[in-house]
Every structure is written in structure tokens, then in C-alpha cells.
CSV table of C-alpha atoms in Angstrom, one decimal:
chain,number,residue,atom,x,y,z
A,1,MET,CA,23.1,-28.6,-12.0
A,2,SER,CA,25.2,-29.1,-9.0
A,3,ALA,CA,25.0,-26.8,-6.0
A,4,GLU,CA,28.4,-25.5,-6.4
A,5,ARG,CA,28.0,-24.3,-10.0
A,6,GLN,CA,24.8,-23.0,-9.1
A,7,GLN,CA,26.3,-20.9,-6.2
A,8,GLY,CA,28.8,-19.7,-8.5
A,9,ARG,CA,26.6,-18.3,-11.1
A,10,ASP,CA,24.2,-16.4,-8.4
A,11,ASP,CA,27.7,-14.8,-6.9
A,12,GLN,CA,28.4,-13.9,-10.8
A,13,LEU,CA,24.9,-12.4,-11.0
A,14,ASP,CA,25.5,-10.4,-7.9
A,15,LEU,CA,29.4,-9.0,-9.1
A,16,PHE,CA,27.4,-7.0,-12.1
A,17,ASP,CA,24.1,-5.8,-10.4
A,18,GLU,CA,25.3,-2.1,-10.0
A,19,ALA,CA,26.4,-2.1,-13.9
A,20,LEU,CA,22.8,-3.4,-14.5
A,21,LEU,CA,21.1,-1.2,-12.5
A,22,LYS,CA,23.0,1.6,-14.6
A,23,ALA,CA,22.1,0.1,-17.8
A,24,LEU,CA,18.1,-0.4,-16.9
A,25,ARG,CA,18.1,3.4,-16.0
A,26,HIS,CA,19.7,4.8,-19.3
A,27,GLY,CA,17.9,2.1,-21.7
A,28,ALA,CA,18.9,-1.0,-23.8
A,29,PRO,CA,19.6,-1.3,-27.2
A,30,GLY,CA,16.7,-2.5,-29.1
A,31,ASP,CA,14.0,-1.0,-27.0
A,32,GLY,CA,14.7,2.9,-27.3
A,33,GLY,CA,15.4,3.1,-23.8
A,34,THR,CA,13.6,4.1,-20.8
A,35,GLY,CA,13.3,8.0,-21.4
A,36,ALA,CA,16.8,8.6,-19.8
A,37,GLY,CA,18.7,8.2,-22.8
A,38,ALA,CA,18.9,5.7,-25.7
A,39,CYS,CA,22.3,4.8,-25.4
A,40,ALA,CA,23.9,3.4,-22.2
A,41,GLU,CA,27.6,3.0,-21.0
A,42,PRO,CA,29.0,0.2,-22.8
A,43,GLN,CA,30.0,-1.7,-19.2
A,44,ALA,CA,25.8,-1.5,-18.5
A,45,LEU,CA,25.3,-2.9,-21.8
A,46,ALA,CA,27.8,-5.4,-21.4
A,47,ALA,CA,26.1,-6.6,-18.0
A,48,LEU,CA,22.7,-7.1,-19.7
A,49,ASP,CA,24.6,-8.9,-22.0
A,50,ARG,CA,26.2,-11.0,-19.4
A,51,GLN,CA,23.1,-11.6,-17.5
A,52,ARG,CA,21.2,-12.9,-20.3
A,53,ALA,CA,24.2,-15.5,-20.7
A,54,LEU,CA,24.0,-16.5,-17.3
A,55,THR,CA,20.3,-17.1,-17.5
A,56,GLN,CA,20.1,-19.7,-20.4
A,57,ASP,CA,19.7,-22.7,-18.1
A,58,LEU,CA,16.6,-21.2,-15.7
A,59,MET,CA,14.1,-23.8,-16.7
A,60,GLU,CA,16.5,-26.1,-14.7
A,61,ARG,CA,16.1,-24.3,-11.9
A,62,VAL,CA,12.2,-24.2,-12.4
A,63,ALA,CA,11.9,-27.6,-12.9
A,64,SER,CA,14.4,-28.8,-9.8
A,65,SER,CA,12.4,-31.1,-7.2
A,66,ALA,CA,13.4,-28.5,-4.3
A,67,ASN,CA,11.8,-25.5,-6.2
A,68,LEU,CA,8.6,-27.7,-7.5
A,69,ASN,CA,8.0,-28.7,-3.9
A,70,HIS,CA,8.5,-25.3,-2.6
A,71,ALA,CA,5.7,-24.1,-5.3
A,72,TYR,CA,3.5,-27.0,-4.2
A,73,LYS,CA,3.5,-25.8,-0.7
A,74,ARG,CA,2.7,-22.2,-1.6
A,75,VAL,CA,-0.1,-23.1,-4.2
A,76,LYS,CA,-1.7,-25.3,-1.3
A,77,ALA,CA,-1.4,-22.5,1.4
A,78,ASN,CA,-2.9,-20.3,-0.9
A,79,LYS,CA,-5.8,-22.2,-2.0
A,80,GLY,CA,-8.1,-20.7,-4.1
A,81,ALA,CA,-10.7,-21.6,-6.3
A,82,PRO,CA,-10.6,-24.6,-9.2
A,83,GLY,CA,-9.9,-23.5,-12.9
A,84,GLY,CA,-11.3,-24.3,-16.0
A,85,ASP,CA,-10.9,-28.2,-15.4
A,86,GLY,CA,-12.1,-28.2,-12.0
A,87,MET,CA,-9.0,-29.7,-10.3
A,88,THR,CA,-9.3,-28.5,-6.3
A,89,VAL,CA,-6.0,-27.9,-4.7
A,90,ASN,CA,-6.4,-31.0,-2.8
A,91,ASP,CA,-6.1,-33.1,-6.1
A,92,LEU,CA,-2.8,-31.4,-6.9
A,93,ARG,CA,-0.9,-33.7,-4.8
A,94,PRO,CA,-2.1,-37.3,-6.2
A,95,TRP,CA,-1.8,-35.9,-9.5
A,96,LEU,CA,1.6,-34.6,-9.3
A,97,ALA,CA,2.2,-38.2,-7.9
A,98,ASP,CA,1.3,-39.7,-11.3
A,99,HIS,CA,2.3,-36.8,-13.5
A,100,LYS,CA,5.7,-35.4,-11.9
A,101,ASP,CA,8.1,-36.6,-14.1
A,102,THR,CA,6.2,-35.7,-17.4
A,103,LEU,CA,5.6,-32.2,-16.0
A,104,VAL,CA,9.5,-31.9,-15.5
A,105,VAL,CA,10.5,-32.8,-19.1
A,106,GLN,CA,8.1,-30.4,-20.3
A,107,LEU,CA,9.3,-27.9,-18.5
A,108,VAL,CA,12.8,-28.5,-19.5
A,109,ARG,CA,12.3,-29.1,-23.4
A,110,GLY,CA,10.1,-25.9,-23.0
A,111,SER,CA,7.2,-27.5,-24.6
A,112,TYR,CA,4.5,-26.9,-21.6
A,113,ARG,CA,1.8,-25.5,-22.5
A,114,PRO,CA,-1.1,-23.9,-20.2
A,115,ARG,CA,-4.6,-24.4,-20.4
A,116,PRO,CA,-7.2,-21.7,-20.7
A,117,VAL,CA,-8.3,-19.7,-17.4
A,118,LYS,CA,-11.4,-19.4,-16.0
A,119,GLY,CA,-13.0,-15.8,-16.5
A,120,MET,CA,-14.7,-14.2,-13.7
A,121,GLU,CA,-15.8,-10.8,-13.0
A,122,ILE,CA,-15.9,-9.4,-9.1
A,123,PRO,CA,-17.2,-5.9,-8.4
A,124,LYS,CA,-14.7,-3.0,-7.6
A,125,PRO,CA,-15.0,-0.9,-5.0
A,126,GLY,CA,-15.0,2.4,-6.7
A,127,GLY,CA,-17.9,0.8,-9.2
A,128,GLY,CA,-17.3,-1.5,-12.2
A,129,VAL,CA,-16.1,-5.1,-12.2
A,130,ARG,CA,-12.4,-6.3,-12.0
A,131,GLN,CA,-11.7,-9.3,-14.4
A,132,LEU,CA,-10.2,-12.2,-12.8
A,133,GLY,CA,-8.6,-15.2,-14.8
A,134,ILE,CA,-8.3,-18.2,-12.4
A,135,PRO,CA,-5.7,-20.6,-14.2
A,136,THR,CA,-5.6,-24.2,-13.3
A,137,VAL,CA,-4.0,-25.6,-10.1
A,138,VAL,CA,-1.3,-27.3,-12.4
A,139,ASP,CA,-0.6,-24.0,-14.1
A,140,ARG,CA,-0.6,-21.9,-11.0
A,141,LEU,CA,2.1,-24.4,-9.7
A,142,VAL,CA,4.0,-23.9,-12.8
A,143,GLN,CA,3.4,-19.9,-12.4
A,144,GLN,CA,4.7,-20.3,-8.8
A,145,ALA,CA,7.7,-22.2,-9.8
A,146,ILE,CA,8.4,-20.0,-12.3
A,147,LEU,CA,8.4,-16.6,-10.3
A,148,GLN,CA,10.4,-18.3,-7.4
A,149,VAL,CA,13.3,-18.2,-10.1
A,150,LEU,CA,12.5,-14.9,-11.7
A,151,GLN,CA,11.6,-12.6,-8.5
A,152,PRO,CA,15.1,-12.8,-7.2
A,153,ILE,CA,16.6,-11.7,-10.6
A,154,LEU,CA,14.5,-9.0,-11.4
A,155,ASP,CA,13.2,-7.5,-8.2
A,156,PRO,CA,16.6,-6.0,-7.3
A,157,THR,CA,16.7,-4.1,-10.4
A,158,PHE,CA,13.3,-2.4,-9.7
A,159,SER,CA,12.5,1.2,-8.3
A,160,ALA,CA,12.8,2.1,-4.8
A,161,SER,CA,9.9,3.9,-5.1
A,162,SER,CA,7.7,0.8,-6.4
A,163,PHE,CA,6.3,-1.0,-3.5
A,164,GLY,CA,3.1,-3.3,-4.6
A,165,PHE,CA,3.5,-7.1,-4.6
A,166,ARG,CA,7.5,-7.2,-4.0
A,167,PRO,CA,9.2,-9.0,-0.9
A,168,GLY,CA,9.8,-7.0,2.0
A,169,ARG,CA,7.5,-4.4,1.0
A,170,SER,CA,4.0,-3.2,1.9
A,171,ALA,CA,1.3,-0.4,1.5
A,172,HIS,CA,2.4,1.1,4.6
A,173,ASP,CA,6.0,1.6,3.4
A,174,ALA,CA,4.5,3.5,0.4
A,175,LEU,CA,2.3,5.6,2.5
A,176,ALA,CA,5.2,6.5,4.9
A,177,GLN,CA,7.2,7.3,1.9
A,178,ALA,CA,4.3,9.5,0.4
A,179,GLY,CA,3.7,11.1,4.2
A,180,LYS,CA,7.4,12.2,3.8
A,181,TYR,CA,7.3,13.7,0.4
A,182,VAL,CA,3.9,16.0,1.4
A,183,ALA,CA,5.8,17.2,4.8
A,184,GLU,CA,8.8,18.5,2.6
A,185,GLY,CA,6.1,20.6,1.0
A,186,ARG,CA,5.1,18.5,-2.0
A,187,GLY,CA,1.5,19.4,-1.4
A,188,ILE,CA,-0.3,18.5,-4.9
A,189,VAL,CA,-0.5,15.0,-6.1
A,190,VAL,CA,-0.6,13.7,-9.3
A,191,ASP,CA,-2.8,10.6,-9.0
A,192,LEU,CA,-2.8,8.5,-12.1
A,193,ASP,CA,-5.0,5.6,-12.8
A,194,LEU,CA,-4.2,3.4,-15.8
A,195,GLU,CA,-7.4,2.4,-17.8
A,196,LYS,CA,-7.8,-1.1,-17.3
A,197,PHE,CA,-4.1,-2.0,-16.7
A,198,PHE,CA,-3.9,-5.8,-16.5
A,199,ASP,CA,-6.6,-5.9,-19.0
A,200,ARG,CA,-4.5,-4.0,-21.9
A,201,ILE,CA,-0.9,-5.0,-21.4
A,202,ASN,CA,0.9,-5.3,-24.7
A,203,HIS,CA,2.4,-8.7,-24.9
A,204,ASP,CA,5.0,-7.8,-27.3
A,205,ILE,CA,6.1,-4.5,-25.0
A,206,LEU,CA,5.9,-7.2,-21.9
A,207,MET,CA,8.1,-9.8,-23.4
A,208,ALA,CA,10.8,-7.4,-25.0
A,209,ARG,CA,11.4,-6.2,-21.3
A,210,LEU,CA,11.6,-9.7,-20.3
A,211,ALA,CA,14.0,-10.9,-22.9
A,212,ARG,CA,16.1,-7.8,-21.9
A,213,ARG,CA,17.3,-9.7,-18.8
A,214,ILE,CA,16.4,-13.5,-19.4
A,215,GLY,CA,18.4,-15.5,-21.9
A,216,ASP,CA,16.3,-18.9,-21.5
A,217,LYS,CA,14.3,-19.0,-24.6
A,218,ARG,CA,12.1,-22.1,-23.1
A,219,LEU,CA,11.3,-20.1,-20.3
A,220,LEU,CA,10.2,-17.0,-22.5
A,221,LYS,CA,8.4,-19.0,-24.8
A,222,ILE,CA,6.5,-20.7,-21.5
A,223,VAL,CA,5.9,-17.1,-20.0
A,224,ARG,CA,4.5,-16.0,-23.7
A,225,ARG,CA,1.9,-19.0,-23.7
A,226,PHE,CA,0.6,-18.1,-20.1
A,227,LEU,CA,-0.1,-14.4,-21.8
A,228,GLU,CA,-1.5,-15.9,-24.8
A,229,ALA,CA,-3.9,-18.7,-22.8
A,230,GLY,CA,-7.6,-18.3,-23.6
A,231,MET,CA,-10.4,-17.3,-21.4
A,232,ILE,CA,-13.5,-19.5,-20.8
A,233,ARG,CA,-16.5,-17.7,-19.7
A,234,GLU,CA,-19.9,-19.0,-19.6
A,235,GLY,CA,-18.5,-22.4,-21.4
A,236,VAL,CA,-17.0,-20.5,-24.4
A,237,ARG,CA,-13.7,-20.3,-25.1
A,238,MET,CA,-12.1,-16.6,-25.9
A,239,ARG,CA,-8.6,-15.7,-27.4
A,240,ARG,CA,-6.7,-13.0,-25.9
A,241,SER,CA,-4.3,-11.0,-27.7
A,242,GLU,CA,-3.1,-8.4,-24.9
A,243,GLY,CA,-3.6,-8.2,-20.9
A,244,THR,CA,-2.3,-10.5,-18.2
A,245,PRO,CA,-5.5,-11.7,-16.0
A,246,GLN,CA,-5.3,-10.9,-12.6
A,247,GLY,CA,-5.1,-14.4,-10.6
A,248,GLY,CA,-2.0,-16.1,-11.6
A,249,PRO,CA,1.1,-16.1,-9.1
A,250,LEU,CA,2.9,-14.2,-11.8
A,251,SER,CA,1.1,-11.5,-12.9
A,252,PRO,CA,2.0,-9.0,-10.6
A,253,LEU,CA,5.9,-9.5,-11.0
A,254,LEU,CA,5.1,-9.1,-14.9
A,255,ALA,CA,3.3,-5.5,-14.1
A,256,ASN,CA,5.9,-4.5,-12.4
A,257,LEU,CA,8.4,-5.6,-14.8
A,258,LEU,CA,6.2,-3.2,-17.5
A,259,LEU,CA,5.8,-0.5,-15.2
A,260,ASP,CA,9.5,-0.3,-14.1
A,261,ASP,CA,9.9,1.9,-17.4
A,262,LEU,CA,7.3,4.3,-16.3
A,263,ASP,CA,9.5,4.4,-12.5
A,264,LYS,CA,13.2,4.6,-14.1
A,265,MET,CA,11.7,7.6,-16.2
A,266,LEU,CA,10.5,9.6,-13.5
A,267,GLU,CA,13.4,8.6,-11.6
A,268,ALA,CA,15.7,10.5,-14.4
A,269,ARG,CA,13.5,13.5,-14.2
A,270,GLY,CA,14.0,13.5,-10.6
A,271,HIS,CA,10.3,13.3,-9.7
A,272,ARG,CA,9.4,12.1,-6.2
A,273,PHE,CA,6.6,9.4,-6.6
A,274,CYS,CA,5.0,6.0,-5.0
A,275,ARG,CA,3.9,3.3,-7.3
A,276,TYR,CA,1.8,0.2,-5.7
A,277,ALA,CA,1.0,-1.9,-8.7
A,278,ASP,CA,-0.6,0.3,-11.2
A,279,ASP,CA,-1.8,2.9,-8.7
A,280,CYS,CA,0.9,5.8,-8.8
A,281,ASN,CA,1.1,8.8,-7.1
A,282,ILE,CA,3.6,11.8,-8.2
A,283,TYR,CA,4.4,14.7,-5.7
A,284,VAL,CA,5.1,18.1,-6.8
A,285,ARG,CA,4.9,21.7,-5.1
A,286,SER,CA,2.4,23.4,-7.8
A,287,GLN,CA,-0.7,22.9,-9.5
A,288,ALA,CA,1.1,24.2,-12.9
A,289,ALA,CA,4.0,21.9,-12.3
A,290,GLY,CA,1.7,18.8,-11.6
A,291,GLU,CA,-0.4,19.7,-15.0
A,292,ARG,CA,3.1,19.4,-16.8
A,293,VAL,CA,3.8,16.2,-15.2
A,294,MET,CA,0.4,14.8,-15.8
A,295,ALA,CA,0.8,15.7,-19.9
A,296,SER,CA,4.3,14.3,-19.7
A,297,VAL,CA,3.4,10.8,-18.3
A,298,ALA,CA,0.5,10.2,-20.3
A,299,GLU,CA,2.6,11.0,-23.3
A,300,PHE,CA,5.2,8.7,-22.0
A,301,LEU,CA,2.6,5.4,-21.1
A,302,GLN,CA,0.8,5.9,-24.7
A,303,GLY,CA,4.0,6.1,-26.8
A,304,ARG,CA,6.2,3.5,-25.0
A,305,LEU,CA,3.9,1.7,-23.0
A,306,HIS,CA,0.7,1.8,-25.0
A,307,LEU,CA,-1.2,2.4,-21.8
A,308,GLN,CA,-3.9,4.8,-21.1
A,309,VAL,CA,-4.6,6.9,-18.2
A,310,ASN,CA,-8.1,7.1,-17.2
A,311,ARG,CA,-8.6,10.8,-17.5
A,312,ASP,CA,-11.9,10.2,-15.5
A,313,LYS,CA,-10.3,8.8,-12.4
A,314,SER,CA,-7.0,10.5,-12.7
A,315,ALA,CA,-6.3,14.3,-11.6
A,316,VAL,CA,-3.9,17.0,-10.1
A,317,ALA,CA,-4.9,18.2,-7.0
A,318,PRO,CA,-4.3,18.9,-3.4
A,319,VAL,CA,-3.5,15.5,-1.6
A,320,GLY,CA,-6.2,16.2,0.9
A,321,GLU,CA,-8.6,15.8,-1.9
A,322,ARG,CA,-7.4,12.4,-3.4
A,323,SER,CA,-6.6,9.1,-1.4
A,324,PHE,CA,-3.8,6.7,-2.0
A,325,LEU,CA,-4.1,2.9,-0.9
A,326,GLY,CA,-7.5,3.7,1.0
A,327,HIS,CA,-6.0,6.9,3.1
A,328,ARG,CA,-5.7,10.5,3.1
A,329,LEU,CA,-2.9,12.4,3.0
A,330,LEU,CA,-2.8,15.4,5.5
A,331,ARG,CA,-1.2,18.4,4.3
A,332,ASP,CA,1.5,17.7,7.2
A,333,GLY,CA,2.2,14.3,5.9
A,334,ARG,CA,0.1,12.5,8.3
A,335,LEU,CA,-2.7,9.7,7.4
A,336,GLY,CA,-6.4,9.8,7.6
A,337,ILE,CA,-8.9,7.4,6.5
A,338,ALA,CA,-10.3,8.4,3.3
A,339,PRO,CA,-14.3,8.9,3.3
A,340,LYS,CA,-14.4,6.2,0.7
A,341,SER,CA,-12.8,3.6,2.9
A,342,LEU,CA,-15.2,4.1,5.8
A,343,ALA,CA,-18.1,4.2,3.5
A,344,ARG,CA,-17.0,0.6,2.4
A,345,ALA,CA,-16.6,-0.4,5.4
A,346,ARG,CA,-19.7,0.5,6.5
A,347,GLN,CA,-21.1,-1.3,4.1
A,348,ARG,CA,-19.4,-4.4,4.8
A,349,LEU,CA,-20.7,-3.9,8.5
A,350,ARG,CA,-24.4,-3.6,7.1
A,351,ARG,CA,-24.3,-6.9,5.4
A,352,ILE,CA,-22.6,-8.8,8.3
A,353,THR,CA,-25.4,-6.9,10.7
A,354,LYS,CA,-28.5,-7.7,8.5
A,355,ARG,CA,-31.6,-7.9,10.8
A,356,ASN,CA,-33.0,-10.5,8.6
A,357,ARG,CA,-29.7,-12.8,8.4
A,358,GLY,CA,-31.2,-15.2,10.9
A,359,ILE,CA,-28.4,-15.8,12.6
A,360,SER,CA,-27.3,-15.4,16.5
A,361,LEU,CA,-26.2,-12.2,17.9
A,362,ALA,CA,-23.0,-13.8,19.1
A,363,ARG,CA,-21.9,-15.4,15.6
A,364,MET,CA,-22.8,-11.8,14.2
A,365,ILE,CA,-20.5,-10.1,16.6
A,366,ALA,CA,-17.6,-13.0,16.0
A,367,GLU,CA,-17.9,-11.8,12.3
A,368,VAL,CA,-18.0,-8.0,13.0
A,369,ASN,CA,-14.6,-9.0,15.2
A,370,ALA,CA,-13.1,-10.7,12.4
A,371,PHE,CA,-13.4,-7.9,9.7
A,372,MET,CA,-12.6,-5.2,12.1
A,373,ALA,CA,-9.7,-6.8,13.3
A,374,GLY,CA,-8.0,-6.7,9.9
A,375,TRP,CA,-9.3,-3.5,8.7
A,376,VAL,CA,-8.3,-1.5,12.3
A,377,SER,CA,-4.5,-3.4,11.3
A,378,TYR,CA,-4.5,-2.0,7.9
A,379,PHE,CA,-5.6,1.7,9.0
A,380,ARG,CA,-3.5,1.5,12.3
A,381,HIS,CA,-1.4,4.4,11.1
A,382,ALA,CA,-4.1,6.7,10.0
A,383,HIS,CA,-5.3,9.6,12.7
A,384,CYS,CA,-8.6,8.6,13.4
A,385,LYS,CA,-9.5,8.3,16.8
A,386,SER,CA,-12.9,10.2,16.8
A,387,ARG,CA,-13.9,8.8,13.6
A,388,LEU,CA,-13.6,5.1,15.2
A,389,GLN,CA,-15.7,6.4,18.2
A,390,ARG,CA,-18.8,7.2,16.1
A,391,LEU,CA,-18.1,4.1,14.1
A,392,ASP,CA,-18.3,2.1,17.5
A,393,GLU,CA,-21.5,4.0,18.6
A,394,TRP,CA,-22.9,3.1,15.1
A,395,ILE,CA,-21.9,-0.7,15.6
A,396,ARG,CA,-23.5,-0.8,18.7
A,397,ARG,CA,-26.6,0.5,17.4
A,398,LYS,CA,-26.9,-1.9,14.7
A,399,LEU,CA,-26.4,-4.6,17.0
A,400,ARG,CA,-29.0,-3.4,19.4
A,401,CYS,CA,-31.6,-3.2,16.1
A,402,VAL,CA,-30.7,-7.1,15.5
A,403,ARG,CA,-31.3,-8.0,19.1
A,404,LEU,CA,-34.5,-6.4,19.8
A,405,LYS,CA,-36.0,-7.6,16.4
A,406,GLN,CA,-34.9,-11.1,17.9
A,407,CYS,CA,-37.4,-10.6,20.5
A,408,LYS,CA,-39.9,-10.4,18.0
A,409,ARG,CA,-42.7,-9.6,20.2
A,410,PRO,CA,-43.8,-6.5,22.7
A,411,LYS,CA,-43.8,-8.9,25.7
A,412,ALA,CA,-40.4,-10.6,24.9
A,413,ILE,CA,-38.8,-7.1,24.3
A,414,ALA,CA,-40.1,-6.0,28.0
A,415,ASP,CA,-38.8,-8.8,29.8
A,416,PHE,CA,-35.7,-8.7,27.9
A,417,LEU,CA,-35.0,-5.0,28.8
A,418,GLN,CA,-36.3,-5.5,32.6
A,419,GLY,CA,-34.1,-8.4,32.5
A,420,LEU,CA,-31.3,-6.0,32.0
A,421,GLY,CA,-32.2,-3.6,34.8
A,422,VAL,CA,-34.8,-1.0,32.9
A,423,PRO,CA,-37.8,-0.2,35.3
A,424,GLU,CA,-41.1,-2.4,34.2
A,425,TRP,CA,-43.1,0.7,33.1
A,426,ARG,CA,-40.1,1.8,31.0
A,427,ALA,CA,-39.8,-1.2,29.2
A,428,TRP,CA,-43.3,-1.8,28.1
A,429,LEU,CA,-43.0,2.1,26.7
A,430,LEU,CA,-40.5,1.0,24.4
A,431,ALA,CA,-42.0,-2.4,23.7
A,432,LEU,CA,-45.1,-0.9,22.6
A,433,THR,CA,-44.0,2.2,20.7
A,434,GLY,CA,-44.6,2.3,17.0
A,435,LYS,CA,-41.1,3.3,16.2
A,436,GLY,CA,-38.9,1.4,13.9
A,437,TRP,CA,-36.1,-1.0,14.9
A,438,TRP,CA,-33.2,1.9,14.1
A,439,ARG,CA,-34.9,4.2,16.3
A,440,MET,CA,-35.8,1.9,19.1
A,441,ALA,CA,-32.2,1.1,19.4
A,442,LEU,CA,-31.3,4.4,20.1
A,443,ALA,CA,-34.2,4.9,22.6
A,444,TYR,CA,-32.9,5.7,26.4
A,445,GLN,CA,-34.1,2.2,27.4
A,446,ALA,CA,-32.2,0.2,24.8
A,447,THR,CA,-28.8,1.8,25.4
A,448,GLU,CA,-29.8,1.8,29.5
A,449,ALA,CA,-30.0,-2.1,29.1
A,450,MET,CA,-27.7,-2.9,26.2
A,451,THR,CA,-24.7,-0.8,27.5
A,452,LEU,CA,-21.0,-1.0,26.8
A,453,ALA,CA,-20.0,-3.5,29.6
A,454,TRP,CA,-23.0,-5.2,28.2
A,455,PHE,CA,-21.4,-5.7,24.7
A,456,THR,CA,-18.2,-6.6,26.0
A,457,ARG,CA,-19.9,-9.7,27.9
A,458,GLN,CA,-21.1,-10.4,24.5
A,459,GLY,CA,-17.7,-10.6,23.1
A,460,LEU,CA,-17.7,-7.2,20.8
A,461,VAL,CA,-14.2,-5.8,20.7
A,462,PRO,CA,-14.8,-1.8,20.5
A,463,VAL,CA,-12.7,-0.8,17.4
A,464,THR,CA,-11.4,2.0,19.2
A,465,ASP,CA,-9.9,-0.3,21.7
A,466,ARG,CA,-8.1,-2.4,19.2
A,467,TYR,CA,-6.8,1.1,17.4
A,468,LEU,CA,-5.2,2.1,20.6
A,469,ALA,CA,-3.8,-1.2,21.6
A,470,LEU,CA,-2.4,-1.0,17.9
A,471,GLN,CA,-1.0,2.6,18.5
A,472,THR,CA,0.6,1.7,22.0
A,473,ASP,CA,2.3,-1.2,20.7
A,474,GLY,CA,3.8,0.8,17.6
A,475,ASN,CA,5.1,3.4,19.8
A,476,ARG,CA,6.8,0.7,22.1
A,477,ARG,CA,8.2,-0.5,19.2
A,478,GLY,CA,9.2,2.8,17.9
A,479,THR,CA,7.3,2.5,14.5
């Protein structure tokens, strides 16, 4: 398709965005609506029909050289593990040199067939395991190419209260919005947890939502094949009749598409909510209102989308008793750190500072710095200075344990402490003690020798310093 013709089609799609949004808000024929009414206005229905008509040739855009080249760069940058065929990201370029023409023909004809994904389980922070499905590198390329075409069409129609995996939106945006709702007096949260959401997505319902807006049947067939591609676990191929495995570029967009029905229903009922992927919090003013909302939303999810609310992990409670995206909302709308987030950080730091790792203190400090830099950046909007000060003290004590144990023998411990200014008799007093390393690390001699200035010379950056620097930078920018 020529650039002029494509630009004309893009302009046409833009012209009826408002009507399309109205159609999606009120429902579309053939799917029973989204909870705000089964019948939409005629002009809104016409907008849906018109969009389907204008999206009949999306596979040509998917298979274009510019789109595939951009998809290759994204897959290359994201790296990732090989899929079931063992091909690595570095193998993709030579493969494309030999097979790109065949791939383009398969895409344009709609005959492309993905391979089974490689099954992998990873532990979840709250317990249990999360099932991942790692597509082959070629399938990741195709999914990324499809995503680049579908996202500009679908994303503008999604709710303003949806924040997960969307361009220009982040977890911090969701938290800021949630804080505003709480500051307005909505101190009760309906905290929804969907039971095994990605594993239980109904293929027929999801494809019906996609077919509402996309007219290219070749693209719809290929997306369905990705959903139904089997999974290989321990060398055994298993068929899949539901779910979209986490691990492919397309899964987050499809998840947002399915849950957009929930968003539109909540908007139509006037609720204040924030959704980040399958994590949804609805803010109300009373416990009774929250219980009613929980019951109606659970009924909607079960009846309309065939999804179950996890009753053990969901709750209606004061905001301070629940967490959202790792944070705890205070009653005035400010953010704190959820206790579980702090506990997980300590658990990770315990692994890094394990005394029997057999690595140098300098390398260990570098790993602590790298982890805490990202962690503090994520929690930079939380009011947690005192907690971080205690965390700093705990980290330094862990590192003192490591350094003392590296000395191994009492004489080496005494020499090390004396070299840092501890009097000989006091250095030997600690070196010959029968206490364990953890108690020794808090002894006066250890703290006198390995001071904050000493840790600074070793390269350790205090967590509190990072936090205050981010706070200062944020204030300077007015955020």
C-alpha cells in the first residue's frame, strides 16, 4: 500500500474515534454489550462497522519491511531466553536473511502457524508459581509486528483508568490517581484479584472482542493460532484450550482488550477505580458500598467474561490495610511502602549478602547498589525515609558480617580492626569473643572500624541518599 493511501486510511480512522468510543461504552451488537446497555446509538454502531471495513488489510502493514525491521530491533533489544526450538535472539538475523520472503508470504496469506511455547514456572512474590510461556524467537518477532499495528488502533479506545502495559502510562500514574481518590474521602478499597487470569482467558470471548474492531480475518486467524499454540513442558507437548501465556509481546494488549469490558462497566456505573493489568482497585466511601460493588463485579466477571475472583486474595477493606502495586495508601492519599514489599527487598538483599557466596566485598556492594538503585527509583514517591534509614543500618550490619567472616581467623580480625583505628586490646576482645558473626557485626569495635565513611570508601551508596536525591530532583521538576 502506498504511503499516501495508508495516511488517508489512518486519517479516516481518527475521524470517528469519538463515535467508536461511544459504541464501546454502550456495547456492540452480537456480544450483549458491556454492561452499560445492549444497544448503542446508530452512529456509534456505524463507527464500529466502518473501523472493521478500514482494517481489512492489516496484514500488509504487519508484513511491511519497515514494520518487521522495527519489530526485529525490539525483539533484539528485549533479549530473552530461547523458545522450544532453541533459537537465540542472535540467531534471528541470519534466519531472516534466508527466510524473510517466505515469512512475508505466510503472513500476507494468513497461513503463518506459530510453534508451541516453552513452558516455565517462576515463583510469585506472594507465594505459588506463575506459568510463563516462552515463544520461539520468530514467533516473538511476529507477535511484536502484530502488536505494533494493533496497539495504535486499540489502545486509544481503552479506559483512562487502565494503566498497565500501555504507552505513556506507568504504575506511578496509577498510584497517583489512586491517591487522589483516597484524598477525596474514598477510604475503602475493593481490592480485586482475578484467579489465574492469564491462564483462564476464554479464547472465544477474547476473539469476539478483537473481531468487534478488526476486520482482517487473516490477522484474526493468526492471533487465534497464537492463543491455541500448544505448550512444551519437560519435553511433552500439551494442548491449550484457554489462556494466553505470559511471555509473549502480544499477551498484555490482549489482556487489556478483554478487561476493557470491565473498565467500561465500571465507568458506566460511575465508579472510581484504577486497573493495572489484572490488578484492579475500586475506591468507595463505605464498607457496605464496597461489599455491594464486590458482589456485582464478581457476578459481571463470571457471567460476561468467564473469569473468577480469587476470594482468598480479594477483599473490601480500609485502604491502609491493602497494598496496590507494592505500595500502601495512607488515609490522606499519600503513598507508603507495603510491608510485603519491604520484606521482599530484605529477602533479596539476604541472598546478595550471603556470607558463604565466595565473592569479594566490592562485588557484593556493587550488586547491592544495582538492586537498590532500581528499587528506590520505583518507590521514590512513597513517604518512607525512616524505614529506609533502618534498612541502611541493616544493610551495613550485613556487610560487616561478611567482612569479618572474610578475615576467618582471630588474628586477622584483630589486625583488620586495628588497621581501622581500634585499640589493640579492644580489637582482640572482639576477635576472641564466642559470639556469632551477626552479633559481632553490631559490637562497638565493628561499628567503630567500619563506619559510614568507611562504607562510602568501599563504594556503598546509602539507600536514604538515593531516596532524598530523587525527592530533590522531583521537587525541582515539580512532580
